[in-house]
Amino acid sequence: MHTVIVGGGIVGTAIAARLGSTDGEVALLERAKIGAETTAASAGLLMRTVVDPEPFDLRIRERARERYRELREDGLETDRIGIVYVAESESFADRLADSAAALREAGIDASFLKPNELVGLGIEPEGLEGGLYTPEDRVCDPAAAAKLFADRARSAGVDVRTGVSVTDVETRDGAVAAVETSEGRFAADRVINATGPWAPQLDEAVGIDLPLCHTRGPMLAVETSDPLEGPTAIFESKRYVRPTETGAWLGAYRTDYVPGQRCDLADRSVSASFRESVRELETVVPALEDATVVDDWVGYRTVTPDGRPLVGETGLEGYLVAVGLSGQGITLAPAVADVVGGIVEGDADPEYRRRLSPTRFRD
């Protein structure tokens, strides 16, 4: 059995590491460098937190958390700084309070903070309605995580190749037969699409149509005179502040599904309106006052209608997808890899398989 994983970001490398111990030959093909595109553009959040949690969401996050614990033993550095979701309306505050109770019931350290309690996290409470705080959540360098997964894959015998672009997927008699690349043809009985925002292009090449849309994730890196001491703050208005060693990353966390929405993935421009909207956070997070912008970039998310990934088989025999992470790619990658591994080995958890099935939205 020849398996080709397309995409060397956090999801593709996690899958490669997971499949390295399975029977057959496994290759991972990345057109650039490992973890250098969408993964590198992310905020690197490792979240147990979820608003309006369902047991399944908590279960898959816990599975990912266990895998990251193993990766930390391999040298992945993470910082436990916590996350706070901040309500700017009473209705969202009610949802956060209910979410805190559900998270606590599941054994997660979570609390709902009243507006005046946000001060202790470096947030000015005027005009805010409270927040959902989970102090155990972590951040990491996402590119470093992808490289560690790739190292694990190589150690397990996976052929990890960079600078190799997949140009087509060859099919024969309704099944995958090979992939055509910039470096020649790779025979394949199984192809796994883990290309992030480029996933729709590869799907279309084999005649697969899945409910995926793009959203832009612009980011500003700022330096501050004093380090930010608080957690990552995600505001109801879809803006967030992720502390770093020298300041913070200011981003837009937009994960709304818009059918058919596609972005120009080559467009890395950061708009003036976005810059203005996140700089307004200076009034809410005083540590950002007089911050200096030192870098900017744009990442692209691939979103599904229910905000959960598409993982598993499609209508083409041998063609699997692990896409549509909906802004949770870093958090969920190793759990998604476990699901793929279970499918390949024939012992996938039935609930994971059903809840993440790429065909679950069919009428």
Coordinates of C-alpha atoms in Angstrom, one line a residue:
M1 CA 0.0 0.0 0.0
H2 CA 1.4 3.4 -1.1
T3 CA 0.1 6.4 0.8
V4 CA 0.8 10.0 -0.2
I5 CA 0.0 12.9 2.2
V6 CA -0.2 16.2 0.4
G7 CA 0.6 19.2 2.6
G8 CA 3.4 19.7 5.2
G9 CA 1.6 21.9 7.6
I10 CA 0.6 21.0 11.2
V11 CA -2.1 18.6 10.0
G12 CA -0.1 16.8 7.3
T13 CA 2.9 16.3 9.4
A14 CA 0.8 15.1 12.4
I15 CA -0.8 12.5 10.0
A16 CA 2.6 11.5 8.7
A17 CA 3.9 10.9 12.2
R18 CA 0.8 8.9 13.0
L19 CA 0.9 6.7 9.9
G20 CA 4.6 6.1 10.1
S21 CA 4.0 3.0 12.2
T22 CA 1.4 1.5 9.8
D23 CA 2.1 -1.1 7.1
G24 CA 3.0 0.1 3.7
E25 CA 5.0 3.0 2.3
V26 CA 4.1 6.6 3.3
A27 CA 5.3 9.8 1.7
L28 CA 4.6 13.4 2.6
L29 CA 4.9 16.0 -0.1
E30 CA 5.2 19.7 0.7
R31 CA 5.6 22.3 -2.0
A32 CA 7.5 24.8 0.2
K33 CA 9.0 24.1 3.7
I34 CA 7.5 22.2 6.6
G35 CA 5.1 24.4 8.5
A36 CA 6.0 27.5 6.6
E37 CA 2.7 28.6 5.2
T38 CA -0.7 28.6 6.9
T39 CA 0.7 26.9 10.0
A40 CA 3.4 29.6 10.4
A41 CA 0.7 32.3 10.0
S42 CA -1.4 31.0 12.9
A43 CA -1.5 32.2 16.5
G44 CA -0.3 28.8 17.8
L45 CA -3.2 28.3 20.3
L46 CA -3.6 25.0 22.1
M47 CA -7.2 25.4 23.4
R48 CA -9.4 23.2 25.6
T49 CA -11.7 26.2 25.7
V50 CA -14.8 26.1 23.5
V51 CA -17.9 28.3 23.6
D52 CA -21.1 26.3 23.7
P53 CA -19.2 23.1 24.3
E54 CA -20.6 19.7 23.3
P55 CA -19.2 16.5 24.8
F56 CA -17.7 15.6 21.4
D57 CA -15.8 18.9 21.1
L58 CA -14.3 18.4 24.6
R59 CA -13.4 14.8 23.8
I60 CA -11.5 15.5 20.6
R61 CA -9.7 18.4 22.3
E62 CA -8.6 16.2 25.2
R63 CA -7.3 13.6 22.7
A64 CA -5.3 16.3 21.0
R65 CA -4.0 17.6 24.4
E66 CA -2.7 14.1 25.2
R67 CA -0.8 13.9 22.0
Y68 CA 0.7 17.4 22.5
R69 CA 1.9 16.2 26.0
E70 CA 3.9 13.6 24.2
L71 CA 5.3 16.2 21.8
R72 CA 6.4 18.4 24.7
E73 CA 8.4 15.4 25.8
D74 CA 10.1 15.6 22.4
G75 CA 11.0 19.2 23.0
L76 CA 8.0 21.3 22.0
E77 CA 8.0 24.4 24.1
T78 CA 4.6 25.7 25.2
D79 CA 3.6 28.5 27.5
R80 CA 0.6 28.1 29.8
I81 CA -0.8 31.7 29.7
G82 CA -4.5 30.8 29.5
I83 CA -7.3 32.2 27.3
V84 CA -10.2 34.5 28.0
Y85 CA -13.2 35.0 25.7
V86 CA -14.5 38.5 26.3
A87 CA -18.2 39.4 26.0
E88 CA -19.2 42.7 24.5
S89 CA -22.9 42.0 24.9
E90 CA -25.1 40.6 27.6
S91 CA -26.3 37.7 25.3
F92 CA -22.8 36.6 24.7
A93 CA -21.9 36.9 28.4
D94 CA -24.8 34.5 29.1
R95 CA -23.4 32.0 26.7
L96 CA -19.9 32.3 28.2
A97 CA -21.3 31.8 31.7
D98 CA -23.1 28.7 30.6
S99 CA -20.0 27.5 28.8
A100 CA -17.9 28.0 31.9
A101 CA -20.3 25.8 33.9
A102 CA -20.2 23.1 31.2
L103 CA -16.4 23.1 31.0
R104 CA -16.2 22.8 34.8
E105 CA -18.5 19.9 34.8
A106 CA -16.2 18.2 32.3
G107 CA -13.3 18.7 34.7
I108 CA -11.7 21.7 33.0
D109 CA -10.5 24.7 35.1
A110 CA -12.9 27.4 33.8
S111 CA -14.6 30.4 35.3
F112 CA -16.9 33.2 34.3
L113 CA -15.4 36.5 35.3
K114 CA -17.5 39.6 36.0
P115 CA -16.4 42.8 34.2
N116 CA -14.5 44.2 37.1
E117 CA -12.5 40.9 37.4
L118 CA -11.1 41.4 33.9
V119 CA -8.8 44.0 35.3
G120 CA -6.7 41.3 36.9
L121 CA -6.0 40.0 33.3
G122 CA -4.9 43.4 32.0
I123 CA -8.3 44.2 30.4
E124 CA -10.2 47.5 31.1
P125 CA -13.8 46.4 31.8
E126 CA -15.7 49.5 30.6
G127 CA -18.3 48.5 28.0
L128 CA -17.6 44.8 28.5
E129 CA -19.9 42.2 30.0
G130 CA -17.5 39.6 31.4
G131 CA -15.4 36.7 30.2
L132 CA -14.8 33.0 30.1
Y133 CA -11.4 32.3 31.5
T134 CA -9.5 29.0 31.2
P135 CA -6.0 29.4 32.8
E136 CA -4.6 26.0 31.6
D137 CA -4.7 26.8 27.9
R138 CA -1.3 27.1 26.2
V139 CA 0.4 28.7 23.2
C140 CA 3.2 27.3 21.1
D141 CA 5.4 28.0 18.0
P142 CA 3.2 26.2 15.4
A143 CA 6.0 25.8 12.9
A144 CA 8.2 24.2 15.5
A145 CA 5.4 21.8 16.3
A146 CA 5.0 20.8 12.6
K147 CA 8.8 20.3 12.3
L148 CA 8.7 18.0 15.4
F149 CA 5.9 16.0 13.9
A150 CA 7.9 15.8 10.6
D151 CA 10.9 14.6 12.6
R152 CA 8.8 11.9 14.2
A153 CA 7.5 10.8 10.7
R154 CA 11.0 10.6 9.3
S155 CA 12.2 8.5 12.3
A156 CA 9.3 6.1 11.6
G157 CA 10.3 5.7 8.0
V158 CA 8.1 8.3 6.2
D159 CA 9.6 9.8 3.1
V160 CA 9.2 13.5 3.8
R161 CA 9.9 15.7 0.8
T162 CA 9.8 19.5 0.6
G163 CA 9.9 21.7 -2.5
V164 CA 7.6 19.2 -4.3
S165 CA 4.3 20.5 -5.8
V166 CA 1.5 18.2 -6.6
T167 CA 0.0 19.1 -10.0
D168 CA -2.6 16.4 -10.4
V169 CA -4.1 13.2 -9.0
E170 CA -4.3 10.3 -11.4
T171 CA -7.3 8.0 -11.1
R172 CA -8.2 4.7 -12.7
D173 CA -11.5 2.8 -12.5
G174 CA -12.9 5.2 -9.9
A175 CA -9.9 5.0 -7.6
V176 CA -6.7 6.8 -6.9
A177 CA -3.7 5.5 -8.8
A178 CA -0.9 8.1 -8.5
V179 CA 0.0 11.8 -8.0
E180 CA 1.8 13.9 -10.6
T181 CA 4.3 16.3 -9.1
S182 CA 7.0 18.8 -10.1
E183 CA 9.4 16.0 -9.3
G184 CA 7.6 13.2 -11.3
R185 CA 5.0 10.6 -10.7
F186 CA 4.3 8.9 -7.3
A187 CA 2.3 5.7 -7.3
A188 CA -0.4 5.9 -4.7
D189 CA -3.2 3.7 -3.5
R190 CA -4.2 6.3 -1.1
V191 CA -4.0 10.1 -1.2
I192 CA -4.7 12.3 1.9
N193 CA -5.5 15.9 1.2
A194 CA -4.1 18.0 4.1
T195 CA -3.4 21.2 2.1
G196 CA -5.4 23.6 4.3
P197 CA -6.8 26.5 2.2
W198 CA -5.5 24.9 -1.0
A199 CA -7.7 21.9 -0.3
P200 CA -10.6 22.9 -2.6
Q201 CA -8.2 23.1 -5.6
L202 CA -7.0 19.5 -5.0
D203 CA -10.6 18.3 -4.4
E204 CA -11.7 19.9 -7.7
A205 CA -8.9 18.1 -9.5
V206 CA -10.5 14.8 -8.7
G207 CA -14.1 15.9 -9.0
I208 CA -14.9 16.2 -5.3
D209 CA -17.0 19.0 -4.1
L210 CA -17.0 19.6 -0.3
P211 CA -18.5 22.4 1.8
L212 CA -15.4 24.6 2.5
C213 CA -15.0 28.3 2.4
H214 CA -12.1 30.6 3.0
T215 CA -11.7 33.4 5.7
R216 CA -8.8 35.8 6.0
G217 CA -6.7 35.9 9.1
P218 CA -4.7 39.2 9.1
M219 CA -2.2 39.7 11.9
L220 CA -0.1 42.5 13.3
A221 CA 3.0 41.8 15.4
V222 CA 3.6 44.7 17.9
E223 CA 6.3 45.4 20.4
T224 CA 5.4 47.0 23.7
S225 CA 7.5 48.8 26.3
D226 CA 6.5 46.2 28.9
P227 CA 5.5 42.5 28.4
L228 CA 1.8 41.6 28.5
E229 CA 1.1 39.6 31.6
G230 CA -2.4 38.5 30.7
P231 CA -3.8 35.5 28.7
T232 CA -4.7 35.4 25.1
A233 CA -7.9 37.5 24.8
I234 CA -10.5 36.7 22.2
F235 CA -13.2 39.4 21.9
E236 CA -16.7 38.9 20.8
S237 CA -16.0 41.3 17.9
K238 CA -13.6 38.6 16.5
R239 CA -10.5 40.4 17.4
Y240 CA -7.8 38.9 19.6
V241 CA -4.6 39.7 21.5
R242 CA -2.0 36.9 21.8
P243 CA 0.9 37.9 24.1
T244 CA 4.5 37.2 22.9
E245 CA 7.9 37.6 24.5
T246 CA 8.3 41.2 23.1
G247 CA 4.7 42.3 22.8
A248 CA 1.7 40.7 21.1
W249 CA 0.1 39.5 18.0
L250 CA -3.2 41.3 17.1
G251 CA -5.5 39.3 14.9
A252 CA -8.9 38.7 13.5
Y253 CA -10.6 35.4 14.4
R254 CA -13.2 35.0 11.7
T255 CA -14.7 31.6 11.2
D256 CA -18.1 32.3 9.8
Y257 CA -19.1 29.9 7.0
V258 CA -20.1 31.7 3.7
P259 CA -21.0 29.1 1.0
G260 CA -18.6 29.3 -1.9
Q261 CA -16.4 32.0 -0.5
R262 CA -12.9 31.8 -2.0
C263 CA -10.0 34.2 -1.4
D264 CA -7.0 35.0 -3.4
L265 CA -4.4 33.1 -1.4
A266 CA -1.6 35.1 -2.9
D267 CA -3.1 38.3 -1.4
R268 CA -1.1 39.0 1.7
S269 CA -2.1 42.6 2.1
V270 CA -3.3 43.9 5.5
S271 CA -6.0 46.5 5.1
A272 CA -6.0 49.9 6.8
S273 CA -9.5 49.1 8.3
F274 CA -8.1 46.0 10.0
R275 CA -5.1 47.9 11.4
E276 CA -7.5 50.6 12.8
S277 CA -9.8 48.0 14.3
V278 CA -7.1 46.2 16.2
R279 CA -5.3 49.3 17.3
E280 CA -8.6 50.4 18.9
L281 CA -7.8 47.6 21.4
E282 CA -5.3 49.9 23.1
T283 CA -8.2 51.3 25.0
V284 CA -9.2 47.8 26.2
V285 CA -5.7 46.4 26.8
P286 CA -3.7 49.3 28.3
A287 CA -0.4 47.4 27.8
L288 CA -0.8 48.0 24.1
E289 CA -0.6 51.8 24.4
D290 CA 2.2 53.2 22.3
A291 CA 2.9 49.7 20.8
T292 CA 5.0 49.7 17.7
V293 CA 4.0 47.5 14.7
V294 CA 7.0 45.5 13.6
D295 CA 5.5 43.0 11.2
D296 CA 2.2 41.9 9.5
W297 CA 1.0 38.9 7.6
V298 CA -2.2 37.1 6.5
G299 CA -3.1 33.5 7.0
Y300 CA -6.2 31.8 5.5
R301 CA -8.6 29.6 7.3
T302 CA -10.7 26.9 5.7
V303 CA -14.1 26.7 7.3
T304 CA -17.0 24.2 7.4
P305 CA -20.7 24.8 8.0
D306 CA -20.6 23.4 11.6
G307 CA -17.0 24.5 12.5
R308 CA -15.7 20.9 12.7
P309 CA -13.1 19.4 10.3
L310 CA -13.8 17.2 7.4
V311 CA -11.9 14.0 8.0
G312 CA -12.1 10.7 6.2
E313 CA -13.1 9.0 2.9
T314 CA -14.8 10.8 0.0
G315 CA -16.7 9.6 -3.1
L316 CA -13.4 8.6 -4.7
E317 CA -11.8 5.4 -3.5
G318 CA -8.5 6.0 -1.9
Y319 CA -8.9 9.7 -1.7
L320 CA -9.2 11.0 1.9
V321 CA -9.3 14.5 3.3
A322 CA -8.2 16.1 6.6
V323 CA -9.3 19.7 5.9
G324 CA -11.6 22.5 7.1
L325 CA -10.1 22.9 10.6
S326 CA -12.1 26.2 10.9
G327 CA -9.5 28.1 12.9
Q328 CA -8.6 25.2 15.2
G329 CA -5.8 23.6 13.1
I330 CA -3.1 23.8 15.7
T331 CA -5.4 22.7 18.5
L332 CA -6.9 19.7 16.8
A333 CA -4.1 18.5 14.4
P334 CA -2.9 15.4 16.4
A335 CA -6.5 14.3 17.1
V336 CA -7.3 14.6 13.4
A337 CA -4.2 12.5 12.7
D338 CA -5.5 9.8 15.1
V339 CA -8.8 9.7 13.3
V340 CA -7.0 9.3 9.9
G341 CA -4.8 6.6 11.5
G342 CA -7.9 4.7 12.7
I343 CA -9.5 4.9 9.3
V344 CA -6.4 3.6 7.6
E345 CA -6.1 0.8 10.1
G346 CA -9.8 -0.1 10.0
D347 CA -10.5 0.6 13.7
A348 CA -11.6 4.2 13.7
D349 CA -13.8 5.4 16.6
P350 CA -17.4 5.3 15.1
E351 CA -18.3 8.7 16.7
Y352 CA -15.3 10.4 15.4
R353 CA -15.8 8.9 12.0
R354 CA -19.5 10.0 11.9
R355 CA -19.2 13.4 13.4
L356 CA -16.2 14.4 11.1
S357 CA -17.3 12.6 8.0
P358 CA -16.8 14.7 4.8
T359 CA -20.2 13.5 3.6
R360 CA -22.2 14.5 6.7
F361 CA -23.8 17.5 5.0
R362 CA -25.4 15.6 2.2
D363 CA -29.2 15.8 2.1

